[in-house]
PDB file of C-alpha atoms in Angstrom:
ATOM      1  CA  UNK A   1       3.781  22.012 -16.528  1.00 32.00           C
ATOM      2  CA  UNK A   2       6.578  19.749 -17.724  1.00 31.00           C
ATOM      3  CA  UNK A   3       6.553  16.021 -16.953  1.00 29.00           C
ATOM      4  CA  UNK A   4       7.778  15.308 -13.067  1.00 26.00           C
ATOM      5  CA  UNK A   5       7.157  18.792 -12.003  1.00 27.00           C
ATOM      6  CA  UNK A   6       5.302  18.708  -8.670  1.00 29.00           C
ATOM      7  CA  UNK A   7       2.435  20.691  -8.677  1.00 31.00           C
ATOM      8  CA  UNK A   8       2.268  22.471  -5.164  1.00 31.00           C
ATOM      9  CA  UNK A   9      -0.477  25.111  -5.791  1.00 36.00           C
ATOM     10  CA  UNK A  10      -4.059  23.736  -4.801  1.00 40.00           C
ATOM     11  CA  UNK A  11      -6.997  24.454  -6.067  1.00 42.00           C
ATOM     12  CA  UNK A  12      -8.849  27.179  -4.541  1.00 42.00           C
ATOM     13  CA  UNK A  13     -11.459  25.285  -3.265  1.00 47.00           C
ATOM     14  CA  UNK A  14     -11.048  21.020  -3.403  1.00 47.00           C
ATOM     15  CA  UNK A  15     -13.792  19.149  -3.289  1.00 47.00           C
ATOM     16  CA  UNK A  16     -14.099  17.372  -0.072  1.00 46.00           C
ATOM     17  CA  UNK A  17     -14.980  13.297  -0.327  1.00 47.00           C
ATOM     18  CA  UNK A  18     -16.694  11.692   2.857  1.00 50.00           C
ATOM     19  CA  UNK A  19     -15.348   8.380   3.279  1.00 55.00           C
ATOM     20  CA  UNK A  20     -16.733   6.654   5.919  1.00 38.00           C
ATOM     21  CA  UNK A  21     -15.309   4.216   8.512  1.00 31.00           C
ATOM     22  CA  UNK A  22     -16.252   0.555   8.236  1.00 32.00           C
ATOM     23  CA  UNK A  23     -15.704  -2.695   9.809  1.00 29.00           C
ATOM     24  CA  UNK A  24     -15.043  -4.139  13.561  1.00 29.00           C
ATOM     25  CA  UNK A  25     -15.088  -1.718  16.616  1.00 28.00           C
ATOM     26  CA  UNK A  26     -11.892  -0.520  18.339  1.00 26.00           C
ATOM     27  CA  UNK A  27     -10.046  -3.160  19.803  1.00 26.00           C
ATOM     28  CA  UNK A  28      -9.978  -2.659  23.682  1.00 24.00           C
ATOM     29  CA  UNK A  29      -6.908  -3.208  25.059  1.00 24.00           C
ATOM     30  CA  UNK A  30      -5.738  -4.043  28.634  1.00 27.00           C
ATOM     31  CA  UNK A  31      -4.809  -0.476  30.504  1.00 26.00           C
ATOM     32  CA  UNK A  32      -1.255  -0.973  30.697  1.00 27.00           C
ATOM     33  CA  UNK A  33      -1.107  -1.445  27.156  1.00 27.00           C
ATOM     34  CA  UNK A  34      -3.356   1.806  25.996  1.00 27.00           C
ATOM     35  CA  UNK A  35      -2.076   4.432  23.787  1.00 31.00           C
ATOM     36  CA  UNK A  36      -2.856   7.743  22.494  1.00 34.00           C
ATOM     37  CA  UNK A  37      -1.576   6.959  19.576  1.00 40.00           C
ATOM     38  CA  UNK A  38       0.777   3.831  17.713  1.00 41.00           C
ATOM     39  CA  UNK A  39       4.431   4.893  18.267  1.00 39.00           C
ATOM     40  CA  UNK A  40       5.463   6.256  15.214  1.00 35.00           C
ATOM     41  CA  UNK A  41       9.363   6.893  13.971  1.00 34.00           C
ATOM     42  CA  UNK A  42      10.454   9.910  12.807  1.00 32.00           C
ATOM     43  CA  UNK A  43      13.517   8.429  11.318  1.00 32.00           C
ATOM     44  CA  UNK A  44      14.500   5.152  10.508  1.00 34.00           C
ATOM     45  CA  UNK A  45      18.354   4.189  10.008  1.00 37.00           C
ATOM     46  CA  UNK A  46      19.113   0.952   8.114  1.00 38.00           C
ATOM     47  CA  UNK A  47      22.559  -0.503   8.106  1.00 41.00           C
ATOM     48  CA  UNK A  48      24.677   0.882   5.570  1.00 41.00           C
ATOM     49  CA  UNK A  49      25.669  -1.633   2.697  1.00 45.00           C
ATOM     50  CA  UNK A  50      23.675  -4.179   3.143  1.00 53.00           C
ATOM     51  CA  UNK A  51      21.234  -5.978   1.403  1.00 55.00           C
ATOM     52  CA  UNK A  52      18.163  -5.644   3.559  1.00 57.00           C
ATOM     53  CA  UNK A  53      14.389  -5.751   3.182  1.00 79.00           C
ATOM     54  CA  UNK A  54      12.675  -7.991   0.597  1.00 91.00           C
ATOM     55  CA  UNK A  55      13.539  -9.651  -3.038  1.00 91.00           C
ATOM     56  CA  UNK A  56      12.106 -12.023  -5.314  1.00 91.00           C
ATOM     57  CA  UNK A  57      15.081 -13.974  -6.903  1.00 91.00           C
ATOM     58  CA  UNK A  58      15.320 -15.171 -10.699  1.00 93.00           C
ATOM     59  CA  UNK A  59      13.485 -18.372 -10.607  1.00 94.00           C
ATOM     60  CA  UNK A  60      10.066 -16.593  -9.896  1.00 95.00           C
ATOM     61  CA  UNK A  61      10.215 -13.719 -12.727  1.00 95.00           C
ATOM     62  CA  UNK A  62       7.608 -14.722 -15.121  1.00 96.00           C
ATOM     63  CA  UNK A  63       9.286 -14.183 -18.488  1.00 95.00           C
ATOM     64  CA  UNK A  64       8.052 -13.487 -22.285  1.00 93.00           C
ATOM     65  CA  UNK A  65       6.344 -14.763 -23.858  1.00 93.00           C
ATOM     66  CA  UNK A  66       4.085 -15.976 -21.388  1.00 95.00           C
ATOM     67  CA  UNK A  67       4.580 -12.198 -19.962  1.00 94.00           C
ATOM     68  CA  UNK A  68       2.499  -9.740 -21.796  1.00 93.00           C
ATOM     69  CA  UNK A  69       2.180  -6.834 -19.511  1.00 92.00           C
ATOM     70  CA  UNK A  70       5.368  -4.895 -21.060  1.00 90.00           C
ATOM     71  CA  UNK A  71       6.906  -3.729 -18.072  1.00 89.00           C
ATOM     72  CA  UNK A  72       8.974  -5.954 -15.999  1.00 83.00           C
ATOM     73  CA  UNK A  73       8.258  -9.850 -14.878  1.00 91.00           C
ATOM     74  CA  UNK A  74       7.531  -9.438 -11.031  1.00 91.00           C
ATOM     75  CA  UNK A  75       9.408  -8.813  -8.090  1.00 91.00           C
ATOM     76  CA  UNK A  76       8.341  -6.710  -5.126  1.00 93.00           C
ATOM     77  CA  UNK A  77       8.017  -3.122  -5.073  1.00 92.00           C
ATOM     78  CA  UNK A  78       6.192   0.472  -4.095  1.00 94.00           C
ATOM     79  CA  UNK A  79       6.363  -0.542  -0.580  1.00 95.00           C
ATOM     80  CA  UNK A  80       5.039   1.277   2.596  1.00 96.00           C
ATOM     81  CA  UNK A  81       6.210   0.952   6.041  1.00 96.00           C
ATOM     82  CA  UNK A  82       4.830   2.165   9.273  1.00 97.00           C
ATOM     83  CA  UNK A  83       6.537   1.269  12.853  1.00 96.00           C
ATOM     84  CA  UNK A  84       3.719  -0.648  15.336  1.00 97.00           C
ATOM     85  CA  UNK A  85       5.579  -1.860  18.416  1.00 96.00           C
ATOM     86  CA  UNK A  86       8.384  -3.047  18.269  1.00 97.00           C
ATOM     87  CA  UNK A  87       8.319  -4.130  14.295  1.00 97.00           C
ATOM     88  CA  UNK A  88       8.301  -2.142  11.103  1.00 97.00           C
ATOM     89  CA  UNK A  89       5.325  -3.390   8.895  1.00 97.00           C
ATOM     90  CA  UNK A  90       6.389  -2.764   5.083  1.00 97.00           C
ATOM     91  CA  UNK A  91       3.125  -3.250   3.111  1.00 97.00           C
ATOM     92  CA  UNK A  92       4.441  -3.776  -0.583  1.00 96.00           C
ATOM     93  CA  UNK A  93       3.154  -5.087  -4.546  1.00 95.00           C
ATOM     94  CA  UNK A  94       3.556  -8.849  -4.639  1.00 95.00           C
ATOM     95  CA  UNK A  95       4.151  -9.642  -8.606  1.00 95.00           C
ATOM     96  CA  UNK A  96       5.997 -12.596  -9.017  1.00 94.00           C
ATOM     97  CA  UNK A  97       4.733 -15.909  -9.498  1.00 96.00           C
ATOM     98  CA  UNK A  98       4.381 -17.761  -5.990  1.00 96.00           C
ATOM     99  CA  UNK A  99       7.036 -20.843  -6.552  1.00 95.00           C
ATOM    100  CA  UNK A 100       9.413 -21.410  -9.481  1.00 96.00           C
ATOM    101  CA  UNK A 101       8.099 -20.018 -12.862  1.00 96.00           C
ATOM    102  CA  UNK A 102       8.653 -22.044 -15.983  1.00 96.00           C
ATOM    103  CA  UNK A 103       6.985 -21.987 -19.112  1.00 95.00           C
ATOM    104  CA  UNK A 104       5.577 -25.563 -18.968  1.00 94.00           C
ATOM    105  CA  UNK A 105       4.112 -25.513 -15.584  1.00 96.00           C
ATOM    106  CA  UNK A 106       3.080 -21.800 -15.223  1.00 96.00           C
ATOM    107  CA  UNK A 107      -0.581 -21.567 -14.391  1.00 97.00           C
ATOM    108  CA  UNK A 108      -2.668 -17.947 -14.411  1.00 96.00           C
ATOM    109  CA  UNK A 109      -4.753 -18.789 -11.203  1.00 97.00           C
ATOM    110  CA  UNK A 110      -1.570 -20.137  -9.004  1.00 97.00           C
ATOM    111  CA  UNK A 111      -0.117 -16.858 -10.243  1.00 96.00           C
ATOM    112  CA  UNK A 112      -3.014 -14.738  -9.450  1.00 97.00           C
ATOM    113  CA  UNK A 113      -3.446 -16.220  -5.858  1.00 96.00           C
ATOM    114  CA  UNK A 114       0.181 -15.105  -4.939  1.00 96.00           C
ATOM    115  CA  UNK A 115       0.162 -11.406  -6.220  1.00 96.00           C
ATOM    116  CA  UNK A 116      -1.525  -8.407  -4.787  1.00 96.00           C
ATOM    117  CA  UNK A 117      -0.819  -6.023  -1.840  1.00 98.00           C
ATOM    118  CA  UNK A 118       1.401  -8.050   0.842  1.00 98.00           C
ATOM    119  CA  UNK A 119       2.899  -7.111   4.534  1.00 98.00           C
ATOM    120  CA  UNK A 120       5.810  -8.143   6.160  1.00 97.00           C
ATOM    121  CA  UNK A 121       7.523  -7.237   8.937  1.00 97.00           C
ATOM    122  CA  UNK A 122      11.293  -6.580  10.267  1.00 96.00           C
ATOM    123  CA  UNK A 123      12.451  -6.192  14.062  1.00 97.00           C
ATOM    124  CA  UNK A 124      13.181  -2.649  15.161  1.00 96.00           C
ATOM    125  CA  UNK A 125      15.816  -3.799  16.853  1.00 96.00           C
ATOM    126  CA  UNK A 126      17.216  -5.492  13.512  1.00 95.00           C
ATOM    127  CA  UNK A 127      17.534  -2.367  11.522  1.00 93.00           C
ATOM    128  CA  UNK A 128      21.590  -1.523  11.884  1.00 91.00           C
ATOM    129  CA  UNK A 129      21.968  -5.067  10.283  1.00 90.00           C
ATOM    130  CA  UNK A 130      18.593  -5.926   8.079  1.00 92.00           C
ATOM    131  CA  UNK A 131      20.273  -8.668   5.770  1.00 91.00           C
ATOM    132  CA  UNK A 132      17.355 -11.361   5.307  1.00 93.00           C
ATOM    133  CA  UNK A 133      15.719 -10.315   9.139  1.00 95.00           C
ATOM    134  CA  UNK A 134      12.402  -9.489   7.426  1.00 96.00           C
ATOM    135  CA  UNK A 135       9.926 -12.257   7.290  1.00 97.00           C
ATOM    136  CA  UNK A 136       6.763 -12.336   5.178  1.00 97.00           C
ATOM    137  CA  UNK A 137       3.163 -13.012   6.222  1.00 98.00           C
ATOM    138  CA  UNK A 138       2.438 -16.863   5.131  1.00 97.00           C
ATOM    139  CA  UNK A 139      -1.273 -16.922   5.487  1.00 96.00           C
ATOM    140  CA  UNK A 140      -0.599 -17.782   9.147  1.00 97.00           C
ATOM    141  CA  UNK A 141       1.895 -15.859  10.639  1.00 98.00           C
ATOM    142  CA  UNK A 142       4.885 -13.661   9.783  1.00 98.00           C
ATOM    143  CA  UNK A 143       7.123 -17.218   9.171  1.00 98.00           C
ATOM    144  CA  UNK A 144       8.381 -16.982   5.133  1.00 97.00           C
ATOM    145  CA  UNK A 145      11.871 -15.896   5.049  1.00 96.00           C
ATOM    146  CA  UNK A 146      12.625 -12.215   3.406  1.00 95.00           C
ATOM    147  CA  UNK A 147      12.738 -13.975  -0.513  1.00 94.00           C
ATOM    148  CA  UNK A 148      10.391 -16.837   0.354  1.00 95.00           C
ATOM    149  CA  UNK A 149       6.837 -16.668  -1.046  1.00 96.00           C
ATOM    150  CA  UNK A 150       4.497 -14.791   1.178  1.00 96.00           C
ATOM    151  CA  UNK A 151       0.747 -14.999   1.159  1.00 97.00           C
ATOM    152  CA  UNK A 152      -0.958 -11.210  -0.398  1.00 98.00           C
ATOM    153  CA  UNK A 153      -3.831  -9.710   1.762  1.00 98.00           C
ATOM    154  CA  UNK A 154      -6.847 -11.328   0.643  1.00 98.00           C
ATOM    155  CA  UNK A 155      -9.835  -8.997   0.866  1.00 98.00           C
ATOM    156  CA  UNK A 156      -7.659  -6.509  -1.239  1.00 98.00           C
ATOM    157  CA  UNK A 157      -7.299  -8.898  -4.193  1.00 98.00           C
ATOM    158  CA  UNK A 158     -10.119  -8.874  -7.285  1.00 97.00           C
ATOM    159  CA  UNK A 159     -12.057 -12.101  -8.275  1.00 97.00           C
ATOM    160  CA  UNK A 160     -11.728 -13.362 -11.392  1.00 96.00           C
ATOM    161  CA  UNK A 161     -15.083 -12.814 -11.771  1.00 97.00           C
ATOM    162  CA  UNK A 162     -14.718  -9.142 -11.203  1.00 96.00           C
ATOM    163  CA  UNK A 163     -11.674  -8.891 -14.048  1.00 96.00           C
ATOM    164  CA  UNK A 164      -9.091  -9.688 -11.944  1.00 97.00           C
ATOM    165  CA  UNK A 165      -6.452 -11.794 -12.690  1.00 96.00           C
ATOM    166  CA  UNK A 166      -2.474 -12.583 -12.630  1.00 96.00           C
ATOM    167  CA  UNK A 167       0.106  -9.469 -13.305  1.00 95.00           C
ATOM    168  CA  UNK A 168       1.723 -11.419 -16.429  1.00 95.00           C
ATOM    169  CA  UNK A 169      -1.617 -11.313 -18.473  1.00 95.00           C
ATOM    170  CA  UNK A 170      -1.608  -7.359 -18.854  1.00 93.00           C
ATOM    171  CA  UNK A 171      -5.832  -7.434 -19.603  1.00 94.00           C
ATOM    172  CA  UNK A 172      -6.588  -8.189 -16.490  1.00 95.00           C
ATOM    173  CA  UNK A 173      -7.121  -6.555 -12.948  1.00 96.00           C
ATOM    174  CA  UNK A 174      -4.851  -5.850  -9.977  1.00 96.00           C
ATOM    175  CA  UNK A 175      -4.242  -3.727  -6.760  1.00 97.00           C
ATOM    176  CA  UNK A 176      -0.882  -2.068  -5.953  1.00 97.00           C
ATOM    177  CA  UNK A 177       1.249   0.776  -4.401  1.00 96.00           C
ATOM    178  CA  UNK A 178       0.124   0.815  -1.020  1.00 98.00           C
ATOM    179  CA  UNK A 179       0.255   3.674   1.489  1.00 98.00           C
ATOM    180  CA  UNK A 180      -0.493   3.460   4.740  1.00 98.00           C
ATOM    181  CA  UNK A 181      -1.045   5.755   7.979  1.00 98.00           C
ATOM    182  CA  UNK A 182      -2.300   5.512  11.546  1.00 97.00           C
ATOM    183  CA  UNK A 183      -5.739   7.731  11.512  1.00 97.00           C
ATOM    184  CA  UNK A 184      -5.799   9.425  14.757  1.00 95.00           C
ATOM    185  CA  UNK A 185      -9.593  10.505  14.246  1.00 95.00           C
ATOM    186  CA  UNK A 186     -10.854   7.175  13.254  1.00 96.00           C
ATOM    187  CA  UNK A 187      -8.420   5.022  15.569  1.00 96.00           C
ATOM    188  CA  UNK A 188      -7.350   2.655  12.437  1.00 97.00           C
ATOM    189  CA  UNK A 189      -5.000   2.739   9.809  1.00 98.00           C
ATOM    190  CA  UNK A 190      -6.086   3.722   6.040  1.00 98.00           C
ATOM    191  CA  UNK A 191      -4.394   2.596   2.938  1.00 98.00           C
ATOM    192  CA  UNK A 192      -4.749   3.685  -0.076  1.00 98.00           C
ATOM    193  CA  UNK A 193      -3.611   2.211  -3.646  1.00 98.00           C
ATOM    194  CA  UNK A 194      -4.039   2.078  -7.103  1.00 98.00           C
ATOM    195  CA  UNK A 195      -5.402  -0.391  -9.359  1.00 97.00           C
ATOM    196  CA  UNK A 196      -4.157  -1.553 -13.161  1.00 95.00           C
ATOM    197  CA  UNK A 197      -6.766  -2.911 -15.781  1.00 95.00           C
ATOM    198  CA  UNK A 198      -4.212  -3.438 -18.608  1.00 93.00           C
ATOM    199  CA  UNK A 199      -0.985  -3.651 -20.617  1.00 92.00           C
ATOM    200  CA  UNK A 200       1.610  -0.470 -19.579  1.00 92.00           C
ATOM    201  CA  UNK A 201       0.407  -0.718 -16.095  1.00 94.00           C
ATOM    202  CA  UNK A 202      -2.465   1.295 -17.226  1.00 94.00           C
ATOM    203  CA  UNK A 203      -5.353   2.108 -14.586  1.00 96.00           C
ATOM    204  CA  UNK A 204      -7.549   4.613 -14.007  1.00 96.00           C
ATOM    205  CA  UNK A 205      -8.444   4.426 -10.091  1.00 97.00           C
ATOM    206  CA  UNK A 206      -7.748   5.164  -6.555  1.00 97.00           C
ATOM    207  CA  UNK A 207      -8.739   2.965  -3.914  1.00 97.00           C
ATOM    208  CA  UNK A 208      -9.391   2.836  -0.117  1.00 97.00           C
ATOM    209  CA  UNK A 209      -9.114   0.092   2.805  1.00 97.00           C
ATOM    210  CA  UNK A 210      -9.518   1.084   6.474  1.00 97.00           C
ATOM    211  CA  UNK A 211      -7.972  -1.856   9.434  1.00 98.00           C
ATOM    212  CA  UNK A 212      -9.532  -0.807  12.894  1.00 97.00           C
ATOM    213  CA  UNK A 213      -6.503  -2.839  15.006  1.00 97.00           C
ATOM    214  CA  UNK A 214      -4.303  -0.421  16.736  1.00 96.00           C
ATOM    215  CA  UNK A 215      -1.665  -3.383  16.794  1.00 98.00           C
ATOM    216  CA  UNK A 216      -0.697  -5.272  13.303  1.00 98.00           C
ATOM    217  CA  UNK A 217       0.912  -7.940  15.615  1.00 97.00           C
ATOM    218  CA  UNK A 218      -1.709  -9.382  17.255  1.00 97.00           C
ATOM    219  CA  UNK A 219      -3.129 -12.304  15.729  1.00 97.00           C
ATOM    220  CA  UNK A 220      -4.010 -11.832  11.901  1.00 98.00           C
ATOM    221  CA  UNK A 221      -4.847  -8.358  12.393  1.00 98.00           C
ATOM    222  CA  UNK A 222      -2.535  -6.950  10.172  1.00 98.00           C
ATOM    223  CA  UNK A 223      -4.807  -9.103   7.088  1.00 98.00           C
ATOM    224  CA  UNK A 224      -7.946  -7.714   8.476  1.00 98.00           C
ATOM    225  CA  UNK A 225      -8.345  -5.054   5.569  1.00 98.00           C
ATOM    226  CA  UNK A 226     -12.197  -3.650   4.577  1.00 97.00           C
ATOM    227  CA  UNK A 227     -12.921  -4.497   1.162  1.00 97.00           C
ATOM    228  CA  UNK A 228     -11.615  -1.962  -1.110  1.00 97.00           C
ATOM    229  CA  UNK A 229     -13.410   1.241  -1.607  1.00 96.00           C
ATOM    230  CA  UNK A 230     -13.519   3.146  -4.968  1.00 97.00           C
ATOM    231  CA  UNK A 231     -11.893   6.880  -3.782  1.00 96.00           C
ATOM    232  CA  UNK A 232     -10.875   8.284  -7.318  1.00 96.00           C
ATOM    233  CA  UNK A 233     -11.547   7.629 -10.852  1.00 96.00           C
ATOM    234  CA  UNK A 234     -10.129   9.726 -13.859  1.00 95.00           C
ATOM    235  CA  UNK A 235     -10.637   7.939 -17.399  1.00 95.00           C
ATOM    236  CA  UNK A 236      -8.101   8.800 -19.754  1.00 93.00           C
ATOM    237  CA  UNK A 237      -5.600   9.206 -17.076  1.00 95.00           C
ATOM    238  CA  UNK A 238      -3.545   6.664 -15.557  1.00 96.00           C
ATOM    239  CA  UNK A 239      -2.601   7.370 -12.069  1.00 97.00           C
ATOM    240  CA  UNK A 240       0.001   5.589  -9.798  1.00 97.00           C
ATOM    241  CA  UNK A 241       1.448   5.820  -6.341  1.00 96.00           C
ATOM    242  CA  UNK A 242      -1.479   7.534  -4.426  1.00 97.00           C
ATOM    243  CA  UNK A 243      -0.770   8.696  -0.941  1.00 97.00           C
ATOM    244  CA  UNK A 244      -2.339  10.791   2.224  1.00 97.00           C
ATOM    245  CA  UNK A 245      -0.544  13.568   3.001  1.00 96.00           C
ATOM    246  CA  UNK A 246      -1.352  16.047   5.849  1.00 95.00           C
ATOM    247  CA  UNK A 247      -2.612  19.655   5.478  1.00 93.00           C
ATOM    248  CA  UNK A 248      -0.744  22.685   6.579  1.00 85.00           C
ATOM    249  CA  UNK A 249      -3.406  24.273   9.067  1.00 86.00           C
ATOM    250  CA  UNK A 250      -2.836  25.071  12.710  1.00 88.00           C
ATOM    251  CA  UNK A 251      -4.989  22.201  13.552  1.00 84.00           C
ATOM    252  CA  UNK A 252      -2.103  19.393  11.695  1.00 86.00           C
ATOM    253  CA  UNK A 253       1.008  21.321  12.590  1.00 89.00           C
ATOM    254  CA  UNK A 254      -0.852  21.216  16.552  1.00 90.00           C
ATOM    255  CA  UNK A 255      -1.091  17.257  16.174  1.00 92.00           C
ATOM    256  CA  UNK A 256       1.735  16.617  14.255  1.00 93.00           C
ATOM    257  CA  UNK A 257       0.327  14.921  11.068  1.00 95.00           C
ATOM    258  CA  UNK A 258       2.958  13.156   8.707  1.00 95.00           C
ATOM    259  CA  UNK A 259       2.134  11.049   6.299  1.00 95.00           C
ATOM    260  CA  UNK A 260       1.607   7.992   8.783  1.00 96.00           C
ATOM    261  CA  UNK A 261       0.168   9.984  11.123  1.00 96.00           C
ATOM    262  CA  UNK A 262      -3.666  11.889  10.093  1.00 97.00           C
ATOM    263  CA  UNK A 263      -6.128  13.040  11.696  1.00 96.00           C
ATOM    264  CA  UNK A 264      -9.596  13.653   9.765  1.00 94.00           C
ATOM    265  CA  UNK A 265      -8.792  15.519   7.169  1.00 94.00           C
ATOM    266  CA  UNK A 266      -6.169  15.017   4.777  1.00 96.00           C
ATOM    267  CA  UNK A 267      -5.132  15.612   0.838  1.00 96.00           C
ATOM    268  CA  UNK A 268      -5.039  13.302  -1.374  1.00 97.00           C
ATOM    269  CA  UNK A 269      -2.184  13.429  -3.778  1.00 96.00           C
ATOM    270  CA  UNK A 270      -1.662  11.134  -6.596  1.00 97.00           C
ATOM    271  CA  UNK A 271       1.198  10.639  -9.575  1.00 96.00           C
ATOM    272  CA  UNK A 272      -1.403  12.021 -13.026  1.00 96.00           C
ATOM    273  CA  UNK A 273      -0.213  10.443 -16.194  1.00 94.00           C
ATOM    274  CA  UNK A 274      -2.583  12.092 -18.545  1.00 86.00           C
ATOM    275  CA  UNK A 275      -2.768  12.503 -22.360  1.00 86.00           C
ATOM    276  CA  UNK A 276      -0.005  14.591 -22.677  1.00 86.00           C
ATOM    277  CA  UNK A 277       1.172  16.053 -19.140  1.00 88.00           C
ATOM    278  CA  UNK A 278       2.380  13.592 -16.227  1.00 92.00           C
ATOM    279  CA  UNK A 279       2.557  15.305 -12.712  1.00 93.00           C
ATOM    280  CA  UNK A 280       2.493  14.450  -9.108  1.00 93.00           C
ATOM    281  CA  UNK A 281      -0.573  16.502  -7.962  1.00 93.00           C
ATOM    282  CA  UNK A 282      -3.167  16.994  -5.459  1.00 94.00           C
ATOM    283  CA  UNK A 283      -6.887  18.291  -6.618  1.00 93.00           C
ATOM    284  CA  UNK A 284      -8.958  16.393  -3.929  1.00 95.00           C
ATOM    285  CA  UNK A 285      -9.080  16.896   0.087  1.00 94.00           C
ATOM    286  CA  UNK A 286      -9.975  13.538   2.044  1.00 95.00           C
ATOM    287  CA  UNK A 287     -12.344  14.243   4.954  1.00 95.00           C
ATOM    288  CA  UNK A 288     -13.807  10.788   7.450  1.00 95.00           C
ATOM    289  CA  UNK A 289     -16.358  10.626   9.470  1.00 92.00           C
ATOM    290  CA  UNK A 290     -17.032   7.628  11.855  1.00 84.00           C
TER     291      UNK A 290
END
């Protein structure tokens, strides 16, 4: 099949991987405030020609030759977004250098400690006119203006100990394209992402993190990600922008499952840059059990 060619025929019969639900109980919530489900949008309108969202301007590119990864020197990107109240959470790759980059100064650790898988979060009610509404997570709260330096999601980030390192080295370790959904049968959200272990933006996994809040607002909830757990590995392929996608039984067109909304099952599909063929596929169904 010829590069970018989705590949829409499953196989006959996927192999099913049990993933199972970890971390803090459901939250309980006060009964005017209880839900069957987070509300959910089914289309989102963003004011035409503007500027809206999140950037990383010039000064915090990390540039060649202290750059080695060969791709690009930071920036945000491969952002998520998912609609909790009245806010639209955009989980996102952090990979620019957290502060003004220069040669002289730069340091691999400061780098390191500012890159990873981030969240911020824009008004609903600010969507017909997003220019610089979004505000960043700062370790604290959601306070760091839309091209301000954020603070990444901790638990989702690899020690230095464990290979992981900053984005400009290209040998070392990193997490990023997130997608998230609401998981109707385990009452939390899943994301899943990939990880790169070298130059190219080269990596061989697929990773999973489950958050048992219902509301990302509240408090630091929207940090409170499980430790990442290995989902997929397929050496000799490199494989980016993984994602949970619904099936198309009775049971998922009954509940309406999207892609931010699942339900138990779900297939896993993933972009496969192999030897010689790249395509977006799916070979693997998803099933949890709490």
């Amino acid at each position: 099949m010829p590069p970018g060619i989705i590949d829409t025929m499953p196989p006959a019969n996927p192999p099913v991987v049990g993933v199972a639900f970890v971390g803090a109980g459901r939250d309980v919530l006060a009964p005017h405030q209880v839900l069957d489900e987070p509300e959910h949008l089914d289309h989102l309108r963003v004011g035409h020609g503007e500027r809206g969202g999140l950037e990383d301007l010039q000064p915090r590119l990390v540039l060649a030759p202290v750059n080695r990864n060969y791709t690009f020197p930071g920036g945000v990107g491969d952002p998520s977004a998912v609609a909790c109240g009245e806010h639209l959470y955009v989980f996102y790759g952090e990979y620019g250098y957290p502060g003004e980059y220069a040669p002289g100064t730069w340091n691999g650790e400061v780098e390191a400690a500012g890159q990873c898988i981030s969240v911020a979060r824009i008004a609903l009610a600010d969507l017909d006119s997003p220019t610089g509404a979004a505000r960043r997570w700062d370790g604290r709260a959601f306070a760091a203006p839309h091209d301000g330096v954020g603070a990444p999601i901790a638990t989702l980030q690899i020690p230095a100990q464990d290979g992981g390192g900053p984005v400009s080295a290209g040998d070392r370790s990193f997490h990023w394209g997130p997608s998230v959904s609401w998981n109707a049968h385990l009452q939390g959200w899943v994301m899943t992402f990939g990880g790169v272990d070298s130059e190219f933006w080269a990596g061989d996994s697929v990773w999973l993190s489950l958050n048992p809040h219902r509301d990302l607002g509240a408090g630091a909830n929207s940090q409170d990600w499980s430790p990442p757990q290995l989902l997929l590995r397929k050496p000799g392929h490199t494989l980016w922008y993984p994602s949970l996608q619904p099936l198309d039984g009775p049971d998922g067109v009954a509940e309406r499952h999207t892609s931010v909304k699942l339900g138990r099952r779900a297939r896993l599909w993933v972009k496969d840059l192999g030897p010689s063929v790249h395509r977006y596929l799916s070979e693997h169904i998803v099933e949890f059990h709490r």
